PDB file of C-alpha atoms in Angstrom:
ATOM      1  CA  MET A 400    -164.160 117.628-155.006  1.00 51.00           C
ATOM      2  CA  ALA A 401    -164.669 120.831-154.505  1.00 58.00           C
ATOM      3  CA  GLU A 402    -161.190 122.030-155.879  1.00 91.00           C
ATOM      4  CA  ILE A 403    -161.968 120.463-158.889  1.00 93.00           C
ATOM      5  CA  ALA A 404    -164.974 122.251-159.933  1.00 91.00           C
ATOM      6  CA  THR A 405    -163.551 125.320-158.141  1.00 94.00           C
ATOM      7  CA  ILE A 406    -161.288 124.633-161.071  1.00 94.00           C
ATOM      8  CA  ALA A 407    -163.628 123.415-163.485  1.00 95.00           C
ATOM      9  CA  ARG A 408    -165.824 126.764-163.109  1.00 95.00           C
ATOM     10  CA  PRO A 409    -164.071 129.153-164.931  1.00 96.00           C
ATOM     11  CA  TYR A 410    -163.311 126.692-168.642  1.00 96.00           C
ATOM     12  CA  ALA A 411    -166.408 125.343-168.122  1.00 96.00           C
ATOM     13  CA  GLU A 412    -167.992 129.459-168.555  1.00 96.00           C
ATOM     14  CA  ALA A 413    -165.702 130.305-170.877  1.00 95.00           C
ATOM     15  CA  LEU A 414    -166.201 128.036-173.625  1.00 95.00           C
ATOM     16  CA  PHE A 415    -169.816 128.798-172.906  1.00 96.00           C
ATOM     17  CA  GLU A 416    -169.650 132.497-173.403  1.00 95.00           C
ATOM     18  CA  SER A 417    -167.623 131.968-176.560  1.00 93.00           C
ATOM     19  CA  ALA A 418    -169.144 128.374-178.359  1.00 92.00           C
ATOM     20  CA  GLY A 419    -172.475 130.788-178.581  1.00 89.00           C
ATOM     21  CA  ALA A 420    -175.199 129.332-180.769  1.00 87.00           C
ATOM     22  CA  GLN A 421    -172.850 126.110-180.319  1.00 90.00           C
ATOM     23  CA  ALA A 422    -172.990 125.406-176.815  1.00 92.00           C
ATOM     24  CA  ALA A 423    -175.806 122.705-177.382  1.00 89.00           C
ATOM     25  CA  THR A 424    -173.391 120.938-180.467  1.00 89.00           C
ATOM     26  CA  LEU A 425    -169.685 122.111-178.122  1.00 94.00           C
ATOM     27  CA  ALA A 426    -171.787 119.518-175.053  1.00 93.00           C
ATOM     28  CA  GLY A 427    -172.087 116.550-177.212  1.00 92.00           C
ATOM     29  CA  GLU A 428    -167.725 117.205-178.507  1.00 95.00           C
ATOM     30  CA  LEU A 429    -166.512 117.856-174.528  1.00 95.00           C
ATOM     31  CA  GLN A 430    -168.944 115.363-172.712  1.00 95.00           C
ATOM     32  CA  ALA A 431    -166.921 112.651-175.251  1.00 95.00           C
ATOM     33  CA  LEU A 432    -163.881 113.737-173.700  1.00 96.00           C
ATOM     34  CA  GLY A 433    -164.716 114.544-170.383  1.00 96.00           C
ATOM     35  CA  ALA A 434    -165.450 110.116-170.685  1.00 96.00           C
ATOM     36  CA  LEU A 435    -162.320 110.073-172.274  1.00 96.00           C
ATOM     37  CA  ALA A 436    -159.935 111.722-170.077  1.00 95.00           C
ATOM     38  CA  ALA A 437    -161.552 110.055-167.021  1.00 95.00           C
ATOM     39  CA  GLU A 438    -159.773 106.910-167.967  1.00 96.00           C
ATOM     40  CA  PRO A 439    -156.912 106.751-165.362  1.00 95.00           C
ATOM     41  CA  GLN A 440    -154.310 104.916-168.648  1.00 95.00           C
ATOM     42  CA  LEU A 441    -155.477 108.415-170.668  1.00 95.00           C
ATOM     43  CA  ARG A 442    -154.091 110.281-166.690  1.00 94.00           C
ATOM     44  CA  GLN A 443    -150.774 108.189-166.535  1.00 95.00           C
ATOM     45  CA  PHE A 444    -149.559 108.730-169.685  1.00 95.00           C
ATOM     46  CA  ALA A 445    -150.639 113.027-169.527  1.00 94.00           C
ATOM     47  CA  ASP A 446    -149.567 113.235-166.694  1.00 92.00           C
ATOM     48  CA  ASN A 447    -145.434 111.751-167.410  1.00 93.00           C
ATOM     49  CA  PRO A 448    -143.104 114.554-167.616  1.00 92.00           C
ATOM     50  CA  LYS A 449    -141.862 113.335-171.381  1.00 94.00           C
ATOM     51  CA  VAL A 450    -145.235 112.947-172.431  1.00 94.00           C
ATOM     52  CA  SER A 451    -146.344 116.737-174.370  1.00 95.00           C
ATOM     53  CA  ALA A 452    -149.912 118.023-174.408  1.00 94.00           C
ATOM     54  CA  SER A 453    -149.119 117.515-177.902  1.00 95.00           C
ATOM     55  CA  THR A 454    -148.749 114.845-177.761  1.00 96.00           C
ATOM     56  CA  VAL A 455    -151.782 113.358-175.647  1.00 96.00           C
ATOM     57  CA  PHE A 456    -153.605 116.544-178.375  1.00 96.00           C
ATOM     58  CA  ASN A 457    -152.879 113.716-180.378  1.00 96.00           C
ATOM     59  CA  VAL A 458    -153.796 110.382-178.643  1.00 96.00           C
ATOM     60  CA  ILE A 459    -156.277 111.762-177.533  1.00 96.00           C
ATOM     61  CA  SER A 460    -158.115 113.311-180.921  1.00 95.00           C
ATOM     62  CA  ASP A 461    -157.109 109.127-182.576  1.00 95.00           C
ATOM     63  CA  VAL A 462    -158.913 107.710-179.777  1.00 95.00           C
ATOM     64  CA  LEU A 463    -162.241 110.039-180.924  1.00 95.00           C
ATOM     65  CA  GLY A 464    -161.930 109.689-184.368  1.00 94.00           C
ATOM     66  CA  ARG A 465    -161.353 105.566-183.642  1.00 94.00           C
ATOM     67  CA  LYS A 466    -164.729 105.782-181.840  1.00 93.00           C
ATOM     68  CA  GLY A 467    -165.893 108.174-185.097  1.00 93.00           C
ATOM     69  CA  ILE A 468    -166.347 111.452-183.285  1.00 92.00           C
ATOM     70  CA  VAL A 469    -164.316 114.726-185.296  1.00 93.00           C
ATOM     71  CA  LEU A 470    -163.480 117.396-183.138  1.00 94.00           C
ATOM     72  CA  SER A 471    -164.414 120.497-183.641  1.00 94.00           C
ATOM     73  CA  VAL A 472    -162.300 123.407-184.454  1.00 94.00           C
ATOM     74  CA  PRO A 473    -163.502 125.028-181.109  1.00 94.00           C
ATOM     75  CA  ALA A 474    -163.725 122.029-178.793  1.00 95.00           C
ATOM     76  CA  GLN A 475    -159.892 121.222-180.223  1.00 96.00           C
ATOM     77  CA  ASN A 476    -159.026 124.888-179.402  1.00 96.00           C
ATOM     78  CA  PHE A 477    -160.439 124.091-175.914  1.00 96.00           C
ATOM     79  CA  LEU A 478    -158.480 121.229-175.920  1.00 96.00           C
ATOM     80  CA  ARG A 479    -155.320 122.295-176.926  1.00 96.00           C
ATOM     81  CA  THR A 480    -156.385 125.069-173.824  1.00 96.00           C
ATOM     82  CA  VAL A 481    -157.221 123.448-171.145  1.00 96.00           C
ATOM     83  CA  LEU A 482    -154.018 120.596-172.117  1.00 96.00           C
ATOM     84  CA  ASP A 483    -151.040 123.023-171.910  1.00 95.00           C
ATOM     85  CA  ASN A 484    -153.087 124.516-168.749  1.00 94.00           C
ATOM     86  CA  GLY A 485    -152.055 121.216-167.794  1.00 93.00           C
ATOM     87  CA  ARG A 486    -156.175 120.244-166.565  1.00 94.00           C
ATOM     88  CA  LEU A 487    -156.333 116.869-168.254  1.00 95.00           C
ATOM     89  CA  VAL A 488    -158.050 116.163-164.612  1.00 95.00           C
ATOM     90  CA  ALA A 489    -160.638 118.636-164.637  1.00 96.00           C
ATOM     91  CA  LEU A 490    -162.059 117.994-168.231  1.00 96.00           C
ATOM     92  CA  PRO A 491    -164.887 115.319-167.017  1.00 96.00           C
ATOM     93  CA  GLU A 492    -166.329 118.937-164.383  1.00 95.00           C
ATOM     94  CA  ILE A 493    -165.403 121.165-167.062  1.00 96.00           C
ATOM     95  CA  ALA A 494    -167.955 118.514-169.776  1.00 96.00           C
ATOM     96  CA  GLN A 495    -170.213 118.256-166.657  1.00 94.00           C
ATOM     97  CA  GLN A 496    -170.432 122.012-165.511  1.00 94.00           C
ATOM     98  CA  PHE A 497    -170.684 123.027-169.134  1.00 96.00           C
ATOM     99  CA  HIS A 498    -173.464 120.107-169.421  1.00 93.00           C
ATOM    100  CA  THR A 499    -174.729 122.106-167.399  1.00 91.00           C
ATOM    101  CA  LEU A 500    -174.640 125.736-169.118  1.00 93.00           C
ATOM    102  CA  VAL A 501    -176.639 124.338-171.632  1.00 94.00           C
ATOM    103  CA  ASN A 502    -178.959 123.526-170.108  1.00 92.00           C
ATOM    104  CA  SER A 503    -180.006 126.318-168.402  1.00 89.00           C
ATOM    105  CA  GLN A 504    -180.155 127.710-171.613  1.00 90.00           C
ATOM    106  CA  ALA A 505    -182.611 125.180-173.244  1.00 89.00           C
ATOM    107  CA  GLY A 506    -184.918 125.501-169.786  1.00 90.00           C
ATOM    108  CA  VAL A 507    -183.504 121.911-169.554  1.00 93.00           C
ATOM    109  CA  SER A 508    -182.381 119.512-165.690  1.00 93.00           C
ATOM    110  CA  ASP A 509    -181.892 116.111-166.675  1.00 93.00           C
ATOM    111  CA  ALA A 510    -183.990 113.643-164.321  1.00 95.00           C
ATOM    112  CA  LEU A 511    -182.688 110.409-163.189  1.00 96.00           C
ATOM    113  CA  ILE A 512    -185.544 108.379-162.782  1.00 96.00           C
ATOM    114  CA  GLU A 513    -185.323 105.027-160.882  1.00 97.00           C
ATOM    115  CA  SER A 514    -187.513 103.206-161.652  1.00 96.00           C
ATOM    116  CA  ALA A 515    -188.358  99.303-159.199  1.00 94.00           C
ATOM    117  CA  PHE A 516    -189.021  98.274-163.096  1.00 94.00           C
ATOM    118  CA  GLU A 517    -188.972  98.616-166.845  1.00 95.00           C
ATOM    119  CA  ILE A 518    -190.341 101.116-167.452  1.00 95.00           C
ATOM    120  CA  GLY A 519    -192.627 100.731-171.310  1.00 94.00           C
ATOM    121  CA  LEU A 520    -192.538 104.226-173.423  1.00 95.00           C
ATOM    122  CA  ALA A 521    -196.213 105.098-173.007  1.00 96.00           C
ATOM    123  CA  GLN A 522    -195.772 105.060-169.013  1.00 96.00           C
ATOM    124  CA  LEU A 523    -192.604 107.218-169.514  1.00 95.00           C
ATOM    125  CA  SER A 524    -193.979 109.566-171.858  1.00 96.00           C
ATOM    126  CA  GLU A 525    -197.011 110.508-169.410  1.00 96.00           C
ATOM    127  CA  THR A 526    -194.852 110.372-165.936  1.00 95.00           C
ATOM    128  CA  VAL A 527    -192.045 112.583-167.929  1.00 96.00           C
ATOM    129  CA  GLU A 528    -195.346 114.701-168.140  1.00 96.00           C
ATOM    130  CA  ALA A 529    -196.698 114.539-165.134  1.00 96.00           C
ATOM    131  CA  LEU A 530    -192.845 115.736-163.182  1.00 95.00           C
ATOM    132  CA  GLU A 531    -192.282 118.181-165.766  1.00 95.00           C
ATOM    133  CA  ARG A 532    -195.545 119.823-164.449  1.00 95.00           C
ATOM    134  CA  ARG A 533    -193.970 118.979-160.832  1.00 94.00           C
ATOM    135  CA  PHE A 534    -190.504 120.086-160.632  1.00 91.00           C
ATOM    136  CA  GLY A 535    -191.900 123.107-163.291  1.00 91.00           C
ATOM    137  CA  ARG A 536    -189.763 122.860-166.167  1.00 92.00           C
ATOM    138  CA  LYS A 537    -188.895 120.771-169.609  1.00 95.00           C
ATOM    139  CA  LEU A 538    -186.469 117.284-168.271  1.00 95.00           C
ATOM    140  CA  ASN A 539    -184.794 115.316-170.339  1.00 93.00           C
ATOM    141  CA  PRO A 540    -185.104 111.735-168.554  1.00 96.00           C
ATOM    142  CA  THR A 541    -182.863 109.068-167.844  1.00 95.00           C
ATOM    143  CA  VAL A 542    -184.697 105.231-166.588  1.00 96.00           C
ATOM    144  CA  VAL A 543    -182.418 102.938-163.723  1.00 97.00           C
ATOM    145  CA  VAL A 544    -184.040  99.917-162.930  1.00 96.00           C
ATOM    146  CA  ARG A 545    -183.675  99.422-159.724  1.00 96.00           C
ATOM    147  CA  PRO A 546    -185.097  96.070-158.188  1.00 96.00           C
ATOM    148  CA  GLU A 547    -183.668  97.282-153.971  1.00 96.00           C
ATOM    149  CA  LEU A 548    -186.869 100.203-154.326  1.00 95.00           C
ATOM    150  CA  ILE A 549    -188.833  96.772-154.291  1.00 94.00           C
ATOM    151  CA  GLY A 550    -192.124  99.493-155.945  1.00 94.00           C
ATOM    152  CA  GLY A 551    -192.419 102.738-156.646  1.00 94.00           C
ATOM    153  CA  ILE A 552    -189.916 105.843-158.433  1.00 96.00           C
ATOM    154  CA  ARG A 553    -187.069 107.746-156.992  1.00 97.00           C
ATOM    155  CA  VAL A 554    -186.835 110.802-159.280  1.00 96.00           C
ATOM    156  CA  THR A 555    -184.214 112.925-159.292  1.00 95.00           C
ATOM    157  CA  VAL A 556    -183.957 116.952-160.867  1.00 93.00           C
ATOM    158  CA  GLY A 557    -180.531 118.644-159.656  1.00 86.00           C
ATOM    159  CA  ASP A 558    -180.678 118.271-156.134  1.00 86.00           C
ATOM    160  CA  GLU A 559    -184.175 117.686-156.195  1.00 93.00           C
ATOM    161  CA  VAL A 560    -185.490 114.492-155.072  1.00 94.00           C
ATOM    162  CA  LEU A 561    -188.816 113.142-155.082  1.00 95.00           C
ATOM    163  CA  ASP A 562    -189.323 109.804-154.365  1.00 96.00           C
ATOM    164  CA  THR A 563    -191.985 107.842-154.073  1.00 94.00           C
ATOM    165  CA  SER A 564    -190.717 104.204-153.719  1.00 95.00           C
ATOM    166  CA  VAL A 565    -192.240 101.221-151.647  1.00 95.00           C
ATOM    167  CA  VAL A 566    -188.791 101.005-149.604  1.00 94.00           C
ATOM    168  CA  ALA A 567    -189.355 105.368-149.357  1.00 95.00           C
ATOM    169  CA  ARG A 568    -192.868 103.811-147.646  1.00 94.00           C
ATOM    170  CA  LEU A 569    -191.575 101.991-145.083  1.00 94.00           C
ATOM    171  CA  GLU A 570    -188.904 104.036-144.260  1.00 94.00           C
ATOM    172  CA  GLN A 571    -191.389 106.350-143.052  1.00 94.00           C
ATOM    173  CA  MET A 572    -193.225 103.698-141.286  1.00 95.00           C
ATOM    174  CA  ARG A 573    -190.664 102.339-139.301  1.00 94.00           C
ATOM    175  CA  ILE A 574    -189.735 105.723-139.479  1.00 95.00           C
ATOM    176  CA  ALA A 575    -193.493 107.045-137.951  1.00 94.00           C
ATOM    177  CA  LEU A 576    -194.066 103.840-135.335  1.00 94.00           C
ATOM    178  CA  THR A 577    -190.286 104.075-134.057  1.00 93.00           C
ATOM    179  CA  ALA A 578    -191.318 107.719-133.115  1.00 80.00           C
TER     180      ALA A 578
END
Protein backbone atom coordinates (compact mmCIF):
# COMPACT_ATOMS: atom_id res chain seq x y z
CA MET A 1 0.00 0.00 0.00
CA ALA A 2 1.66 3.18 -1.21
CA GLU A 3 -0.08 5.40 1.32
CA ILE A 4 1.32 3.49 4.32
CA ALA A 5 4.79 3.48 2.73
CA THR A 6 4.56 7.24 2.28
CA ILE A 7 3.54 7.72 5.91
CA ALA A 8 6.24 5.35 7.16
CA ARG A 9 9.20 6.81 5.25
CA PRO A 10 9.71 10.00 7.32
CA TYR A 11 9.43 8.05 10.58
CA ALA A 12 11.96 5.45 9.45
CA GLU A 13 14.39 8.06 8.15
CA ALA A 14 14.11 10.23 11.27
CA LEU A 15 14.71 7.28 13.57
CA PHE A 16 17.62 6.13 11.43
CA GLU A 17 19.27 9.55 11.51
CA SER A 18 18.77 9.97 15.24
CA ALA A 19 19.92 6.41 16.04
CA GLY A 20 23.39 6.83 14.56
CA ALA A 21 25.60 3.97 15.74
CA GLN A 22 22.68 2.35 17.60
CA ALA A 23 20.74 1.77 14.39
CA ALA A 24 21.63 -1.92 14.14
CA THR A 25 20.60 -2.48 17.76
CA LEU A 26 17.31 -0.63 17.28
CA ALA A 27 16.51 -2.69 14.17
CA GLY A 28 15.76 -5.78 16.26
CA GLU A 29 13.53 -3.87 18.65
CA LEU A 30 11.72 -2.20 15.78
CA GLN A 31 11.15 -5.56 14.06
CA ALA A 32 9.53 -6.86 17.26
CA LEU A 33 7.38 -3.72 17.48
CA GLY A 34 6.40 -4.05 13.82
CA ALA A 35 5.42 -7.70 14.23
CA LEU A 36 3.31 -6.87 17.28
CA ALA A 37 1.70 -3.87 15.57
CA ALA A 38 0.63 -6.14 12.70
CA GLU A 39 -1.59 -8.12 15.07
CA PRO A 40 -5.27 -7.37 14.34
CA GLN A 41 -6.25 -7.66 18.02
CA LEU A 42 -3.77 -4.98 19.05
CA ARG A 43 -4.91 -2.69 16.25
CA GLN A 44 -8.53 -3.13 17.23
CA PHE A 45 -7.66 -2.31 20.84
CA ALA A 46 -5.58 0.72 19.84
CA ASP A 47 -8.29 2.03 17.50
CA ASN A 48 -10.78 2.24 20.36
CA PRO A 49 -11.27 5.96 21.07
CA LYS A 50 -11.65 5.24 24.79
CA VAL A 51 -8.13 3.81 24.99
CA SER A 52 -5.32 6.33 25.46
CA ALA A 53 -1.95 6.19 23.75
CA SER A 54 -0.26 5.62 27.12
CA THR A 55 -2.46 2.56 27.73
CA VAL A 56 -1.55 1.15 24.33
CA PHE A 57 2.12 1.84 25.11
CA ASN A 58 1.82 -0.05 28.41
CA VAL A 59 0.11 -3.01 26.72
CA ILE A 60 2.78 -3.19 24.03
CA SER A 61 5.59 -2.94 26.60
CA ASP A 62 3.95 -5.67 28.70
CA VAL A 63 3.50 -8.04 25.75
CA LEU A 64 7.09 -7.53 24.61
CA GLY A 65 8.32 -7.92 28.20
CA ARG A 66 6.61 -11.30 28.41
CA LYS A 67 8.55 -12.28 25.30
CA GLY A 68 11.80 -11.17 26.96
CA ILE A 69 12.16 -7.98 24.92
CA VAL A 70 12.88 -4.82 26.86
CA LEU A 71 12.71 -1.66 24.77
CA SER A 72 15.60 0.77 24.95
CA VAL A 73 14.90 4.42 25.76
CA PRO A 74 15.13 5.51 22.08
CA ALA A 75 12.71 2.73 21.07
CA GLN A 76 10.32 3.70 23.87
CA ASN A 77 10.42 7.35 22.80
CA PHE A 78 9.85 6.38 19.19
CA LEU A 79 6.91 4.15 20.10
CA ARG A 80 5.35 6.97 22.13
CA THR A 81 5.71 9.33 19.16
CA VAL A 82 4.11 6.83 16.78
CA LEU A 83 1.22 6.21 19.18
CA ASP A 84 0.69 9.91 19.93
CA ASN A 85 0.40 10.58 16.20
CA GLY A 86 -1.99 7.66 15.65
CA ARG A 87 0.38 5.80 13.31
CA LEU A 88 0.37 2.33 14.85
CA VAL A 89 -0.93 0.93 11.56
CA ALA A 90 2.25 2.16 9.84
CA LEU A 91 4.64 0.58 12.36
CA PRO A 92 5.22 -2.68 10.42
CA GLU A 93 6.15 -0.65 7.31
CA ILE A 94 8.31 1.71 9.40
CA ALA A 95 10.17 -1.33 10.74
CA GLN A 96 10.69 -2.69 7.22
CA GLN A 97 11.96 0.62 5.86
CA PHE A 98 14.24 1.08 8.88
CA HIS A 99 15.64 -2.42 8.32
CA THR A 100 16.34 -1.53 4.68
CA LEU A 101 18.16 1.66 5.74
CA VAL A 102 20.30 -0.26 8.26
CA ASN A 103 21.13 -2.88 5.61
CA SER A 104 22.10 -0.26 3.04
CA GLN A 105 24.35 1.47 5.58
CA ALA A 106 26.09 -1.85 6.25
CA GLY A 107 26.27 -2.70 2.53
CA VAL A 108 24.05 -5.75 3.00
CA SER A 109 20.90 -6.84 1.17
CA ASP A 110 18.28 -9.38 2.20
CA ALA A 111 18.10 -12.39 -0.10
CA LEU A 112 15.15 -14.76 -0.24
CA ILE A 113 16.37 -18.12 -1.50
CA GLU A 114 13.54 -20.42 -2.52
CA SER A 115 14.62 -24.00 -3.08
CA ALA A 116 12.79 -27.15 -4.09
CA PHE A 117 14.73 -29.10 -1.44
CA GLU A 118 16.41 -28.47 1.91
CA ILE A 119 19.81 -26.82 1.55
CA GLY A 120 22.64 -27.99 3.83
CA LEU A 121 24.89 -25.49 5.58
CA ALA A 122 27.90 -26.22 3.35
CA GLN A 123 25.83 -25.94 0.17
CA LEU A 124 24.14 -22.78 1.47
CA SER A 125 27.52 -21.20 2.20
CA GLU A 126 28.72 -21.95 -1.34
CA THR A 127 25.46 -20.70 -2.84
CA VAL A 128 25.54 -17.44 -0.87
CA GLU A 129 29.18 -16.88 -1.84
CA ALA A 130 28.31 -17.31 -5.54
CA LEU A 131 25.24 -15.09 -5.20
CA GLU A 132 27.27 -12.35 -3.48
CA ARG A 133 29.63 -12.34 -6.46
CA ARG A 134 26.66 -12.32 -8.86
CA PHE A 135 24.81 -9.46 -7.13
CA GLY A 136 27.98 -7.58 -6.12
CA ARG A 137 27.10 -7.13 -2.45
CA LYS A 138 26.95 -8.94 0.88
CA LEU A 139 23.73 -10.91 1.34
CA ASN A 140 21.67 -11.85 4.37
CA PRO A 141 20.00 -15.09 3.21
CA THR A 142 16.62 -16.50 4.19
CA VAL A 143 15.87 -19.97 2.84
CA VAL A 144 12.33 -21.17 2.11
CA VAL A 145 11.58 -24.67 0.79
CA ARG A 146 9.10 -24.63 -2.13
CA PRO A 147 8.62 -28.15 -3.56
CA GLU A 148 6.53 -26.73 -6.44
CA LEU A 149 9.79 -25.44 -8.00
CA ILE A 150 10.58 -29.12 -8.78
CA GLY A 151 14.33 -28.39 -8.73
CA GLY A 152 16.80 -25.50 -8.65
CA ILE A 153 16.44 -22.22 -6.79
CA ARG A 154 14.79 -18.82 -7.12
CA VAL A 155 16.62 -15.90 -5.49
CA THR A 156 15.05 -12.51 -4.82
CA VAL A 157 17.30 -9.61 -3.78
CA GLY A 158 15.37 -6.37 -3.59
CA ASP A 159 13.65 -6.06 -6.96
CA GLU A 160 16.07 -8.43 -8.72
CA VAL A 161 15.10 -12.08 -9.30
CA LEU A 162 17.38 -14.90 -10.39
CA ASP A 163 15.24 -17.92 -11.25
CA THR A 164 17.04 -21.15 -12.11
CA SER A 165 14.18 -23.42 -11.07
CA VAL A 166 12.90 -26.26 -13.21
CA VAL A 167 9.48 -24.61 -13.34
CA ALA A 168 11.01 -21.43 -14.80
CA ARG A 169 12.96 -23.42 -17.39
CA LEU A 170 9.85 -25.36 -18.39
CA GLU A 171 7.95 -22.08 -18.78
CA GLN A 172 10.74 -20.70 -20.98
CA MET A 173 10.59 -23.84 -23.11
CA ARG A 174 6.78 -23.59 -23.40
CA ILE A 175 7.05 -19.96 -24.56
CA ALA A 176 9.76 -20.84 -27.09
CA LEU A 177 7.74 -23.75 -28.49
CA THR A 178 4.50 -21.77 -28.83
CA ALA A 179 6.13 -18.70 -30.38
